[in-house]
Short mmCIF file of C-alpha atoms in Angstrom, two decimals:
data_model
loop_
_atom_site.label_atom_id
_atom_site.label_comp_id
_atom_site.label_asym_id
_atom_site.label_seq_id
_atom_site.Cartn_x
_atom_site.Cartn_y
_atom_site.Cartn_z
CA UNK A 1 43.04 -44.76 -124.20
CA UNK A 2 46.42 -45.74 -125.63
CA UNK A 3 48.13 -43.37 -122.82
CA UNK A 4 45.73 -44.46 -120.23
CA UNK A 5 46.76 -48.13 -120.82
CA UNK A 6 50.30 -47.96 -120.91
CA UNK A 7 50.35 -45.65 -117.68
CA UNK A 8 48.07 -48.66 -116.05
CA UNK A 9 50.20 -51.24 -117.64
CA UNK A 10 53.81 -49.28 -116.01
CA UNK A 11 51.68 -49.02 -112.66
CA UNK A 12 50.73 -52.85 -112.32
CA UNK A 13 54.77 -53.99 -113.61
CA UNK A 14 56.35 -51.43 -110.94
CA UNK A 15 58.18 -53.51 -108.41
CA UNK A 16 58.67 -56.10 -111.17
CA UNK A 17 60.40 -54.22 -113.80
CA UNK A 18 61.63 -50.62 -114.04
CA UNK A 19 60.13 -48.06 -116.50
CA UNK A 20 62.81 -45.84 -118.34
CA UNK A 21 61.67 -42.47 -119.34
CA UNK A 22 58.90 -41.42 -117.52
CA UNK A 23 58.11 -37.63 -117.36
CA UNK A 24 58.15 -35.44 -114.57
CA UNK A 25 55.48 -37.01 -112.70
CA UNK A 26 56.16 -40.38 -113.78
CA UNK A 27 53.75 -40.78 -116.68
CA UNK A 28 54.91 -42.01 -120.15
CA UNK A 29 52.78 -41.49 -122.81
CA UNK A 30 51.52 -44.27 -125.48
CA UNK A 31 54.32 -46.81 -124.70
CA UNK A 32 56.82 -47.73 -121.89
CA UNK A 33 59.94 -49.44 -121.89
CA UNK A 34 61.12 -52.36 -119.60
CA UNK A 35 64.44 -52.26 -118.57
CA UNK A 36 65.47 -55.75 -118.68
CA UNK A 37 69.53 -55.45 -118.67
CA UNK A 38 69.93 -55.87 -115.36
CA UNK A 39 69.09 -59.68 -114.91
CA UNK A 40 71.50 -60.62 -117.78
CA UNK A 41 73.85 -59.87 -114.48
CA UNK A 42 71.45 -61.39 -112.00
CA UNK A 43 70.31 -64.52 -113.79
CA UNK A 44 72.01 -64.78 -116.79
CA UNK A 45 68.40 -64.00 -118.47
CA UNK A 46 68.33 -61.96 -121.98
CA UNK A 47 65.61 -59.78 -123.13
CA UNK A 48 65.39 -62.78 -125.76
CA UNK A 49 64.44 -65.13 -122.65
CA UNK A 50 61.72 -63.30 -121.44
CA UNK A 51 60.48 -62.57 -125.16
CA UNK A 52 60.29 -66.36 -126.07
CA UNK A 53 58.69 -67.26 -122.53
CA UNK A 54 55.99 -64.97 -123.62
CA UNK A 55 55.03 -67.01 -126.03
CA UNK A 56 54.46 -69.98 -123.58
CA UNK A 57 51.67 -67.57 -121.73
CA UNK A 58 50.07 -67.17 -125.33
CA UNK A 59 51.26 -63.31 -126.25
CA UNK A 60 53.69 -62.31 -128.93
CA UNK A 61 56.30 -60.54 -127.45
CA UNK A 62 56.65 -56.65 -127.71
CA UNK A 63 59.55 -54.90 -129.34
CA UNK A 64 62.88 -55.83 -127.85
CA UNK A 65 65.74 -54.16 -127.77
CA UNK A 66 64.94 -51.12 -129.47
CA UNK A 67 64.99 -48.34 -128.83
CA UNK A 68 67.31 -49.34 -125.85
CA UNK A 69 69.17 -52.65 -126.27
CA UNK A 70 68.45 -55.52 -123.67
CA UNK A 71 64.76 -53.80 -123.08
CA UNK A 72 61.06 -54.56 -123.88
CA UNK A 73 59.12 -51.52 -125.14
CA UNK A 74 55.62 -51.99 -124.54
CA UNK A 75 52.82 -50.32 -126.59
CA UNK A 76 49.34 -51.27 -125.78
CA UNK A 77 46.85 -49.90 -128.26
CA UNK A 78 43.34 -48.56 -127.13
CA UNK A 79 41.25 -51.10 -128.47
CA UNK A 80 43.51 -53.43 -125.76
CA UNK A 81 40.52 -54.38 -123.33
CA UNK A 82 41.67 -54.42 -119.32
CA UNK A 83 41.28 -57.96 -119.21
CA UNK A 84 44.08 -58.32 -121.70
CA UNK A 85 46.47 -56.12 -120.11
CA UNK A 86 45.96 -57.66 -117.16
CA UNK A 87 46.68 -61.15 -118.51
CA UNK A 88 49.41 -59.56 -120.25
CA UNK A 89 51.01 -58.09 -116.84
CA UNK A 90 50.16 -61.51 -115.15
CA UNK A 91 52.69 -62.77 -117.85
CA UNK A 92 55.13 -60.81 -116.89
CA UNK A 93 54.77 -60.99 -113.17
CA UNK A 94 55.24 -64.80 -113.90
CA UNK A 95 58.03 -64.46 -115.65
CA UNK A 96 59.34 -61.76 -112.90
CA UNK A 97 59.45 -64.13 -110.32
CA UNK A 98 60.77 -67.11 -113.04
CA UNK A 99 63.95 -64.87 -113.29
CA UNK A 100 63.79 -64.90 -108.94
CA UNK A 101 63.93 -68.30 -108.39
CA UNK A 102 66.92 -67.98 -110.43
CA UNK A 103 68.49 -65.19 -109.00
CA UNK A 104 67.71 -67.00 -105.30
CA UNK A 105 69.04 -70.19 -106.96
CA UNK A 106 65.84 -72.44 -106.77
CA UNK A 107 66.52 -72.79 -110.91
CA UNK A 108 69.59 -73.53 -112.74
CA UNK A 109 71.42 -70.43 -114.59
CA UNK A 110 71.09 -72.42 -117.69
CA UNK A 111 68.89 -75.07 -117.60
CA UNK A 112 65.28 -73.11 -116.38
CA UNK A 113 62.40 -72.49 -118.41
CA UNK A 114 63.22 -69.27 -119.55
CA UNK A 115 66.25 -70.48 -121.68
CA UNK A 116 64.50 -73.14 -122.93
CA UNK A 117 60.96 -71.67 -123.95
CA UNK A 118 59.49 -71.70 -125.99
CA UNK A 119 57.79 -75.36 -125.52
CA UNK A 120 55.91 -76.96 -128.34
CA UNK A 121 53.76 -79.24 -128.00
CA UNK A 122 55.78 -81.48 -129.52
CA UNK A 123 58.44 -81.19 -126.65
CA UNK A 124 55.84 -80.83 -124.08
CA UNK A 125 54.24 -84.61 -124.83
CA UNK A 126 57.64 -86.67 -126.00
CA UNK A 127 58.10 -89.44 -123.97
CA UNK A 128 61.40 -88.39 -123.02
CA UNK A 129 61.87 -85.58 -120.54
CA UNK A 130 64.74 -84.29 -119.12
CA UNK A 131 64.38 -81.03 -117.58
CA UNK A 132 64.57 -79.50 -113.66
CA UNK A 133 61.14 -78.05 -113.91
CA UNK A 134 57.78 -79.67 -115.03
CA UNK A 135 55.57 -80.01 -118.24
CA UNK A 136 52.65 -77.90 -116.50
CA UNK A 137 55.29 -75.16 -115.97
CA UNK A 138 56.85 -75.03 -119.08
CA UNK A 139 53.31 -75.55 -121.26
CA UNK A 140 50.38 -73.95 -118.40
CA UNK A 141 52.44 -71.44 -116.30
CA UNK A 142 49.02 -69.77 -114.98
CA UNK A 143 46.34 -70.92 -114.96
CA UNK A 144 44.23 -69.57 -117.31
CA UNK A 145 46.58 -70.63 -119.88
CA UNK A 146 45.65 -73.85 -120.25
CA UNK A 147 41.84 -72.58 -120.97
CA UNK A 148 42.76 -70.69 -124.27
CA UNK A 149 46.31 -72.56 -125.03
CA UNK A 150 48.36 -71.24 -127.97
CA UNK A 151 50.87 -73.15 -129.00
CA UNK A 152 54.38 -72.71 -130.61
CA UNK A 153 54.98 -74.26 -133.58
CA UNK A 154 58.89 -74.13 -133.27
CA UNK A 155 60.99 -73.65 -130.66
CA UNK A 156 64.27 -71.92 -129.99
CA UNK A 157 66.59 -72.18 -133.40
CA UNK A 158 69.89 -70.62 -132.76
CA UNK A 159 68.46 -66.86 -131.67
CA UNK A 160 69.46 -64.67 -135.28
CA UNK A 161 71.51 -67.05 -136.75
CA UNK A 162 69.14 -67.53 -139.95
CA UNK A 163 68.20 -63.62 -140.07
CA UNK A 164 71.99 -63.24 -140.73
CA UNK A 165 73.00 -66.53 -142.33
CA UNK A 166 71.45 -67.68 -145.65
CA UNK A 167 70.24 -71.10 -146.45
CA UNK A 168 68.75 -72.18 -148.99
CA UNK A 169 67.05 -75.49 -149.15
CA UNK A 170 66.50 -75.18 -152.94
CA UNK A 171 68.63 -77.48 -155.41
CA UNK A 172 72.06 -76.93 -156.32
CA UNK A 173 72.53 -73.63 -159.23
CA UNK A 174 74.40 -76.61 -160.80
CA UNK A 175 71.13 -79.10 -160.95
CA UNK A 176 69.25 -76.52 -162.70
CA UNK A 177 72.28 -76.23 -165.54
CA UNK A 178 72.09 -80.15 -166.00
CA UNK A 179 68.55 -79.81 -166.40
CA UNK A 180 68.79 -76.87 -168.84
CA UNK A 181 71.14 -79.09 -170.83
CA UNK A 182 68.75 -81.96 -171.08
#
């Protein structure tokens, strides 16, 4: 079932996004990968883009950048039910044709919903806002969406940064010598 779904899965994203490593007659087996390098040229969209726009259509995004960088490697399971993969490659047909309008220049290189998802709800209902594109876009891109809305708790914060930077929000080593001594 696990084959059977990602072979469906490649099938309903062809035209969208390009499979690497299919076989001879262009079958992969439990997983596939996206090839999304190409609109870092087109669009100035990273894999990281399309990975945190995910998240505004409710799905965690799949492995990126491994084992090829600037991809998506996507692994349905077999207790995935058609329904979901279908959502799932409505997703990413969305987001397909998010990284279009860019590429035909209907949305800003920089300023489009891609680099700025994910959207909170917090973001979402401030009073204030200041982007090109509108709340329904950036929080309800289709349309059953808004029927089983997950939300982000956080949006972007500096890609990696914190994976490769520590900090600690713990008192000073010297506090806890002051209070040793008292």
């Amino acid at each position: 079932m696990a084959i059977l779904n990602a072979n469906y899965m490649k099938n309903r994203l062809n035209g969208h996004y390009t499979a690497l490593y299919s076989g001879k007659n262009g079958r992969v087996a439990h997983e596939f990968i996206a090839d999304c390098r190409d609109f870092k040229r087109t669009a100035g969209i990273e894999v990281t883009d399309i990975a945190k726009r995910l998240m505004d259509y409710g799905f965690h995004a799949p492995t990126v950048s491994f084992p090829v960088a600037g991809t998506l490697m996507i692994e349905p399971t077999e207790s995935e039910s058609k329904d979901e993969l279908d959502r799932f490659c409505e997703a990413m047909i969305a987001i397909r044709n998010e990284i279009r309008e860019i590429e035909n220049g209907q949305a800003d290189k920089e300023n489009n919903v891609l680099k700025h998802a994910p959207h909170t709800a917090e973001i979402v209902i401030n009073d204030e806002w200041n982007r090109p594109y509108g709340r329904n876009k950036a929080a309800f891109p289709l349309v059953w969406v808004r029927s089983n809305k997950f939300w982000p708790t956080v949006g972007r914060v500096n890609e990696a940064y914190g994976d490769r930077n520590l900090m600690c929000t713990c008192p000073s080593v010297e506090s806890y010598a002051e209070a040793a001594e008292v």
